[in-house]
PDB file of C-alpha atoms in Angstrom:
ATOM      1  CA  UNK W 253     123.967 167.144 -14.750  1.00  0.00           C
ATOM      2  CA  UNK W 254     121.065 165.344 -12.943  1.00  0.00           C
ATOM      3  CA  UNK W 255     121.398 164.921  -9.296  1.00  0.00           C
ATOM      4  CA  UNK W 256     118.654 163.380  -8.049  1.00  0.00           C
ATOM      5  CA  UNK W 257     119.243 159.993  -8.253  1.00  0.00           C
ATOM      6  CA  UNK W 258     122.080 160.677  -6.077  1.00  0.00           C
ATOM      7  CA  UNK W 259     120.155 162.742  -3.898  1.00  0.00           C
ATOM      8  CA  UNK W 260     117.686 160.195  -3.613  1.00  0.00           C
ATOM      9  CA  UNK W 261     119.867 157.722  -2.591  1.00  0.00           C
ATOM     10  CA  UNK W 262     121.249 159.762   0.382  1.00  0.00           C
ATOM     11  CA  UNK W 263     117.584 160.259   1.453  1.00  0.00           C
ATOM     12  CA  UNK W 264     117.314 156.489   1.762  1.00  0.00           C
ATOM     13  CA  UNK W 265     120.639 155.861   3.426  1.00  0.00           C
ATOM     14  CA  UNK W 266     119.213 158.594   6.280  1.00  0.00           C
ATOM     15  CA  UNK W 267     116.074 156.714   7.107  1.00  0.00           C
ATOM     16  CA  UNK W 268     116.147 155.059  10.368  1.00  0.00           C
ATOM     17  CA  UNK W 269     115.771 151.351  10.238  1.00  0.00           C
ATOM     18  CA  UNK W 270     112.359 149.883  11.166  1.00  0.00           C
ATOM     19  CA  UNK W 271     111.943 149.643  14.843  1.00  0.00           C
ATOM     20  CA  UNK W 272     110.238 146.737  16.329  1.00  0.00           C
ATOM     21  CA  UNK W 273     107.867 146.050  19.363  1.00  0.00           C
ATOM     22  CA  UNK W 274     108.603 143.068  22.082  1.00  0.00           C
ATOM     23  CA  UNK W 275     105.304 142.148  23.533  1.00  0.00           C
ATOM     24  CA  UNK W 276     105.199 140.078  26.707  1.00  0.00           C
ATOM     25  CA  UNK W 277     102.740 138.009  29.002  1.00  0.00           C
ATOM     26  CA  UNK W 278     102.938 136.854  32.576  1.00  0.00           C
ATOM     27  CA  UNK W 279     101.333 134.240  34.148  1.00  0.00           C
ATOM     28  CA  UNK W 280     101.535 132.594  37.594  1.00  0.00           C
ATOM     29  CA  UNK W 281     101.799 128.832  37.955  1.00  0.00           C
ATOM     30  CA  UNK W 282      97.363 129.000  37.678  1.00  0.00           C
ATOM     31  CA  UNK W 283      97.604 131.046  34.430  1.00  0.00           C
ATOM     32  CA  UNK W 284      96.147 134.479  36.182  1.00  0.00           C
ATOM     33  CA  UNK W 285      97.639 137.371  34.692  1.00  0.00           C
ATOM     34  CA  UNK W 286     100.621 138.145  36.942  1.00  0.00           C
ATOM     35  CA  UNK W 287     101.320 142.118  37.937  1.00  0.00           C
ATOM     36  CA  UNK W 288     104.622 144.090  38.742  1.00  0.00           C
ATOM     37  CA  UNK W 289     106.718 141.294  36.686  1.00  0.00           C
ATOM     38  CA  UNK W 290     109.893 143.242  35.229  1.00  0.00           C
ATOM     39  CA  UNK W 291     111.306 142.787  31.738  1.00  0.00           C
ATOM     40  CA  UNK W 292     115.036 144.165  30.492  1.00  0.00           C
ATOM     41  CA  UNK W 293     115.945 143.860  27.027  1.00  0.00           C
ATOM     42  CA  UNK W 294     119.742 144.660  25.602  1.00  0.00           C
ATOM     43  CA  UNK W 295     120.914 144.127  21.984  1.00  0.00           C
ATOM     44  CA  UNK W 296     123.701 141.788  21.464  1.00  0.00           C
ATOM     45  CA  UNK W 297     127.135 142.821  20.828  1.00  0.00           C
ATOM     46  CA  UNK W 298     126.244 146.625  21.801  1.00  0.00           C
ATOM     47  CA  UNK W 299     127.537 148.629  25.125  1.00  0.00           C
ATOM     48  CA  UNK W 300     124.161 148.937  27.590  1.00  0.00           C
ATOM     49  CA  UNK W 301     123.190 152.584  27.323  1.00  0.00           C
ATOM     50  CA  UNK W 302     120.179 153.144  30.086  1.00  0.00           C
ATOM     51  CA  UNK W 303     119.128 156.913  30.344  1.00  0.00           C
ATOM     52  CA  UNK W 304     118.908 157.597  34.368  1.00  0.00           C
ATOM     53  CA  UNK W 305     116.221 160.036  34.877  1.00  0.00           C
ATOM     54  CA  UNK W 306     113.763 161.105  38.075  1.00  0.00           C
ATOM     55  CA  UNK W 307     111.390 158.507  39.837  1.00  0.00           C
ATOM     56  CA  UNK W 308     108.770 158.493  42.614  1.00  0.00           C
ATOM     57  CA  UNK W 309     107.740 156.080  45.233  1.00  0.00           C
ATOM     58  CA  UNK W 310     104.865 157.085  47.763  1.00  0.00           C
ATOM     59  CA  UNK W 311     103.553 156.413  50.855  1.00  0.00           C
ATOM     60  CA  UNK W 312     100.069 156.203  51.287  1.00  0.00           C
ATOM     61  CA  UNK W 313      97.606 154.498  53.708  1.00  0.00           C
ATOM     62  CA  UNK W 314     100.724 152.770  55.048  1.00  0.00           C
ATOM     63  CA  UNK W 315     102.330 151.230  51.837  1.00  0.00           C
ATOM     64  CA  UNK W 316     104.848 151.810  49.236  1.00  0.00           C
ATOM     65  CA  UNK W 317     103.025 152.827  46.329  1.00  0.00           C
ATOM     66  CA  UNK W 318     104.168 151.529  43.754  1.00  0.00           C
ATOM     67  CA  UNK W 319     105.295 148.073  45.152  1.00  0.00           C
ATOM     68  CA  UNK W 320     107.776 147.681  42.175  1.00  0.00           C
ATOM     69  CA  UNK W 321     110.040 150.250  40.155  1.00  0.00           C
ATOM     70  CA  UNK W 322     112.244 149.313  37.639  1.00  0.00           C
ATOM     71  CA  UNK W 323     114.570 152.235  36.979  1.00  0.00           C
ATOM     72  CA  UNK W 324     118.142 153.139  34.701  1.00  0.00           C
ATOM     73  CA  UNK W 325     121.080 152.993  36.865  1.00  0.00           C
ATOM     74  CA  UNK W 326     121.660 156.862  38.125  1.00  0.00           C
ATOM     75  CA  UNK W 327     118.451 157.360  38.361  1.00  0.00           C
ATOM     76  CA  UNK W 328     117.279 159.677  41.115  1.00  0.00           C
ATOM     77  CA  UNK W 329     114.368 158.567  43.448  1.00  0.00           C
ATOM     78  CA  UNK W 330     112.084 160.891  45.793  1.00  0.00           C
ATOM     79  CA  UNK W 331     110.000 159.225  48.507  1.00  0.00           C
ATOM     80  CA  UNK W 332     107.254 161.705  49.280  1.00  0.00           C
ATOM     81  CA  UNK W 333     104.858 160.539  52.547  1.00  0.00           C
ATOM     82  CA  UNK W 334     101.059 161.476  52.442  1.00  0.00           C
ATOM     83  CA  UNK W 335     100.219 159.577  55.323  1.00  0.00           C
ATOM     84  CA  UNK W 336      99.564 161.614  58.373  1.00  0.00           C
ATOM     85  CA  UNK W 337     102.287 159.717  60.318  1.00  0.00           C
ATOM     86  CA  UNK W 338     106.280 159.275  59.809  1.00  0.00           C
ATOM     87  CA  UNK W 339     107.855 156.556  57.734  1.00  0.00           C
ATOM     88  CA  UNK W 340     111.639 156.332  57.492  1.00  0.00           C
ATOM     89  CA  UNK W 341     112.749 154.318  54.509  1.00  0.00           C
ATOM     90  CA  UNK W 342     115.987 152.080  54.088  1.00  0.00           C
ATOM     91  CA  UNK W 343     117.512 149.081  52.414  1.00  0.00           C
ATOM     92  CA  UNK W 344     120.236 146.613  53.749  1.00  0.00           C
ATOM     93  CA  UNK W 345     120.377 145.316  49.882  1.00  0.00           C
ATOM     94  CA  UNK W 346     123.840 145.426  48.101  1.00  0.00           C
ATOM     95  CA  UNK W 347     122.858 147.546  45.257  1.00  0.00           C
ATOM     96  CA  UNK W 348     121.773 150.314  47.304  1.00  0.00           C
ATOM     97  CA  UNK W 349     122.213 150.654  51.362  1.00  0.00           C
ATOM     98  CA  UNK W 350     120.753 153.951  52.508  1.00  0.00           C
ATOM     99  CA  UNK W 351     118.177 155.084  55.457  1.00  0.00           C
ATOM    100  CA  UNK W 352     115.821 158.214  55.404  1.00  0.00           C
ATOM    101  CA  UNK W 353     114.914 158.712  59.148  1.00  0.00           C
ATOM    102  CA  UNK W 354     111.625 159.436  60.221  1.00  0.00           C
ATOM    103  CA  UNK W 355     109.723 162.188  58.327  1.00  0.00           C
ATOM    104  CA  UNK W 356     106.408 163.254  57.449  1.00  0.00           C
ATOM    105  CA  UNK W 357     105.510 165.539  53.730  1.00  0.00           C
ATOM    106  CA  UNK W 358     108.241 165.679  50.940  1.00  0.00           C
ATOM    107  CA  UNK W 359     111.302 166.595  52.579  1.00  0.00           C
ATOM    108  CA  UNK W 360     113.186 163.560  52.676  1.00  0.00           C
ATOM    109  CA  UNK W 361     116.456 163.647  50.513  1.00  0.00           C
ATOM    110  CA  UNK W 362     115.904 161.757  47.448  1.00  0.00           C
ATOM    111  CA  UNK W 363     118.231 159.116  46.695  1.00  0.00           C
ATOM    112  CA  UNK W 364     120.566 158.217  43.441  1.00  0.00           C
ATOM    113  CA  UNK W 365     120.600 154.514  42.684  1.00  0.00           C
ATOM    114  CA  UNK W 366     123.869 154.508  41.053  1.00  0.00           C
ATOM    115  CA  UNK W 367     124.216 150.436  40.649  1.00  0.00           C
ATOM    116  CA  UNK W 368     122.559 147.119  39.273  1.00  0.00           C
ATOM    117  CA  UNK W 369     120.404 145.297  41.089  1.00  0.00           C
ATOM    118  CA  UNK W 370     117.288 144.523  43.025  1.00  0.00           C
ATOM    119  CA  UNK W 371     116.803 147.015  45.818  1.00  0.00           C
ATOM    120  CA  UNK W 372     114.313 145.760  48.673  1.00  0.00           C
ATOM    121  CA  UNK W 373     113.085 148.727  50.865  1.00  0.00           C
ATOM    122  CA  UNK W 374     111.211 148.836  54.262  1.00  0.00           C
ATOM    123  CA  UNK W 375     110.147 151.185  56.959  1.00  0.00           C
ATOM    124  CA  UNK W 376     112.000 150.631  60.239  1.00  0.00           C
ATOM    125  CA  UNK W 377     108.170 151.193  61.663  1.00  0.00           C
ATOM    126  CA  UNK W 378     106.134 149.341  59.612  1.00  0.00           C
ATOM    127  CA  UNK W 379     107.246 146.172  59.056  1.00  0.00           C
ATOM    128  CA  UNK W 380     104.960 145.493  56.597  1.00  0.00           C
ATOM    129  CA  UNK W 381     105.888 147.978  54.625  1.00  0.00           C
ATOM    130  CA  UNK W 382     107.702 146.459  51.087  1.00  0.00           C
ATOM    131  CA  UNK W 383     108.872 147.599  48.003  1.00  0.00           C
ATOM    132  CA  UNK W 384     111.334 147.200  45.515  1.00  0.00           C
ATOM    133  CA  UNK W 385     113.548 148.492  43.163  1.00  0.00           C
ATOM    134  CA  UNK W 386     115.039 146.945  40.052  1.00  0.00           C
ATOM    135  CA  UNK W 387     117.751 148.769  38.739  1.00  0.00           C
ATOM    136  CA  UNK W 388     119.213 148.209  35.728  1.00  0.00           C
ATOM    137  CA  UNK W 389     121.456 148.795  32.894  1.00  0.00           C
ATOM    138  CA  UNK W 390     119.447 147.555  30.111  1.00  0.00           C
ATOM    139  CA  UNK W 391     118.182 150.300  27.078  1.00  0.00           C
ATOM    140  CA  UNK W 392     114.709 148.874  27.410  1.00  0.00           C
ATOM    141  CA  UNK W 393     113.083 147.736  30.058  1.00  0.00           C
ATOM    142  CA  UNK W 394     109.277 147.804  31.991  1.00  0.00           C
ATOM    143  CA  UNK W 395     106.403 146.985  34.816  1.00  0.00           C
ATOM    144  CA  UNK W 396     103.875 144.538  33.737  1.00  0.00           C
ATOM    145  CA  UNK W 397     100.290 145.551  34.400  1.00  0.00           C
ATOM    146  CA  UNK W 398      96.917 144.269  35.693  1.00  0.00           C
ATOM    147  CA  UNK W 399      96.697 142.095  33.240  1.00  0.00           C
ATOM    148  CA  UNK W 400      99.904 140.643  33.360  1.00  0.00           C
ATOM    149  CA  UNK W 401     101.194 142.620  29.869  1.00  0.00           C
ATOM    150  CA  UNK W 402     103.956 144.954  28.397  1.00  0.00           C
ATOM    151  CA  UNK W 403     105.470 145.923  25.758  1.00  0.00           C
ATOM    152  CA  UNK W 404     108.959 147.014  24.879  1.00  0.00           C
ATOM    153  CA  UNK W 405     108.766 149.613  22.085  1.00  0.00           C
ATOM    154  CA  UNK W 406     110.740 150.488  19.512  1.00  0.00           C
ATOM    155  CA  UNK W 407     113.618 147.886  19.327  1.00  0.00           C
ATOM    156  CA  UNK W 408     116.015 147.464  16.184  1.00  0.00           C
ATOM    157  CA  UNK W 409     115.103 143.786  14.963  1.00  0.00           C
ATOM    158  CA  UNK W 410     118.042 141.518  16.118  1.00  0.00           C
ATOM    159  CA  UNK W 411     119.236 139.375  18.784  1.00  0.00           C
ATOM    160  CA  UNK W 412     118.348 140.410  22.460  1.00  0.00           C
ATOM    161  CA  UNK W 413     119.546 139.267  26.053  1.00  0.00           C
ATOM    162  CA  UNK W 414     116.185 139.404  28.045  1.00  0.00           C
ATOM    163  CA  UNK W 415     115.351 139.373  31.435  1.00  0.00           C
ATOM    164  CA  UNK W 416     112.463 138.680  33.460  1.00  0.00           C
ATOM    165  CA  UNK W 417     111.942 138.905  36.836  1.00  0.00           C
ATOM    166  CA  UNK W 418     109.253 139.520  39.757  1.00  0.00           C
ATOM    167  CA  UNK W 419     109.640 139.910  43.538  1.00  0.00           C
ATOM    168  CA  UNK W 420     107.185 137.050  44.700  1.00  0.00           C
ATOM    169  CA  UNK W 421     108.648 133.877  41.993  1.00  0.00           C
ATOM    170  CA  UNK W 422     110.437 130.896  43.973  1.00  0.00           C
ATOM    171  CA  UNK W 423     112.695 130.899  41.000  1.00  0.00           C
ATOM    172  CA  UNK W 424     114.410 134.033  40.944  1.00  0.00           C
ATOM    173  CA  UNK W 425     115.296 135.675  37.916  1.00  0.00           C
ATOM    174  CA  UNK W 426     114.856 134.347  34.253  1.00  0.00           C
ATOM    175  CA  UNK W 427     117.067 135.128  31.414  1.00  0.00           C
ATOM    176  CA  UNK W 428     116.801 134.009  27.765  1.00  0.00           C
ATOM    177  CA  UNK W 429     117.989 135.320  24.438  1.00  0.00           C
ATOM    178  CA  UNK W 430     115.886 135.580  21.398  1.00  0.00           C
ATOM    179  CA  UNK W 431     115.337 137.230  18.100  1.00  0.00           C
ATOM    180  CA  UNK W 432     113.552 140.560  17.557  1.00  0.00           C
ATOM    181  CA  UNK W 433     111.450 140.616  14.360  1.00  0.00           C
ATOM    182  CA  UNK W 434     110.954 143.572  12.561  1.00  0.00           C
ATOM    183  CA  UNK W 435     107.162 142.594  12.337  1.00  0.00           C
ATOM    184  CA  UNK W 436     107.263 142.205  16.654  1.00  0.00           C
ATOM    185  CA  UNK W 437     107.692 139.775  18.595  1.00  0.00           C
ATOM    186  CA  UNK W 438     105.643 138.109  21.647  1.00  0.00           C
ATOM    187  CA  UNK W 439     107.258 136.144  24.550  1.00  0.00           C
ATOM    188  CA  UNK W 440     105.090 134.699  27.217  1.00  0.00           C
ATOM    189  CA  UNK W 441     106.739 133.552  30.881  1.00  0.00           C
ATOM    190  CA  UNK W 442     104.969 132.228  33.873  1.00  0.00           C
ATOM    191  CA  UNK W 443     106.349 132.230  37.210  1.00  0.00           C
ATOM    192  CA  UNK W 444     105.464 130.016  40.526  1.00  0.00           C
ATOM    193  CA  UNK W 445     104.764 132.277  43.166  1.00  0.00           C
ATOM    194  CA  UNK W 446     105.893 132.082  47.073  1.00  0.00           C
ATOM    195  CA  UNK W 447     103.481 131.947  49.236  1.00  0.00           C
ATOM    196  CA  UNK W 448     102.182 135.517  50.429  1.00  0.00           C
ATOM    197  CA  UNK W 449     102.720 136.797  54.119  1.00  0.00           C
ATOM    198  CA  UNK W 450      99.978 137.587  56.517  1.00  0.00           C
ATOM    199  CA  UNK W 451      99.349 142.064  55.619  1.00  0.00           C
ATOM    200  CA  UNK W 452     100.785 142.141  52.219  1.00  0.00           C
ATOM    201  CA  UNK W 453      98.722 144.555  50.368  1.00  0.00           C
ATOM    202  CA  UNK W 454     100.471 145.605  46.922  1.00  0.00           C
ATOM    203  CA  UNK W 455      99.309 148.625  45.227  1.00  0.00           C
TER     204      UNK W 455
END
């Protein structure tokens, strides 16, 4: 009796289906390349399933560094200061009120954002001093870059909920719904920025 055929088939049945890439662009209202713009993508008609893990945020020459995260819900933060002064971090926002008082080094507690949401965060001593953290419960998400890109990788082709979002845009949060092609897919969104205030340096 000949088996392979059958074997053959199983084979094929075991291969994963062909994952797809979701390339993105952001622009302000000018058409400059817009940085630290967040993208979340979650497949239609599936449970979210983000993998919390271990993040860092800095503090160096006086700033949060980086300005934005965009993290899994559980996910468990550390803010190390290398300045040679204290910083105390905190956040009045819904998704996440907690204060570190003042400290120097790495010995602040780190800090489990366990909800969904945007988390602003400030130094009680700086006031200038901004970051923030999207947290959220969406399989895929990302930071664009310099040059106002990023790419999703490694989606099943299908329909997506998708949203976009940056700290600075007038318009708050964008969400849409399209199609993931198993050849990739590009989206572009521009945002109108708010105006920025006097010290804001983002790194």
């Amino acid at each position: 009796m000949n088996l392979f055929p059958f074997a053959a088939l199983l084979v094929a049945l075991a291969l994963p289906a062909e994952a797809a890439d979701l390339g993105i662009s952001f622009r302000d209202a000018a058409g400059l390349p817009l940085e630290f713009a967040v993208a979340t993508a979650t497949p239609l008609g599936k449970p979210a399933g983000g993998k919390p893990g271990k993040a860092v945020i800095d503090q160096v020459d006086r700033e949060f560094v980086p300005y934005v995260s965009v993290v899994s819900v559980g996910t468990e933060i550390s803010f190390p200061n290398q300045d040679d002064i204290r910083h105390s971090v905190y956040s009045f926002s819904p998704a996440k009120r907690f204060e570190l008082k003042l400290y120097s080094g790495t010995k602040a507690t780190p800090v489990v954002f366990d909800k969904p949401g945007v988390v602003a965060l400030g130094c009680n001593i700086h006031d200038w001093m901004l970051a923030y953290v999207y947290v959220t419960e969406a399989p895929y998400f990302g930071r664009s870059d310099a040059r106002g890109t990023l790419t999703l990788k490694g989606l099943d082709p299908g329909e997506y909920e998708v949203h976009l979002w940056h700290p600075d845009a007038s318009q708050g949060e964008q969400v849409t719904r399209l199609r993931v092609e198993a050849s990739g897919t590009q989206l572009s969104q521009s945002f109108t920025l708010k105006p920025k205030s006097a010290g804001a340096a983002h790194q």
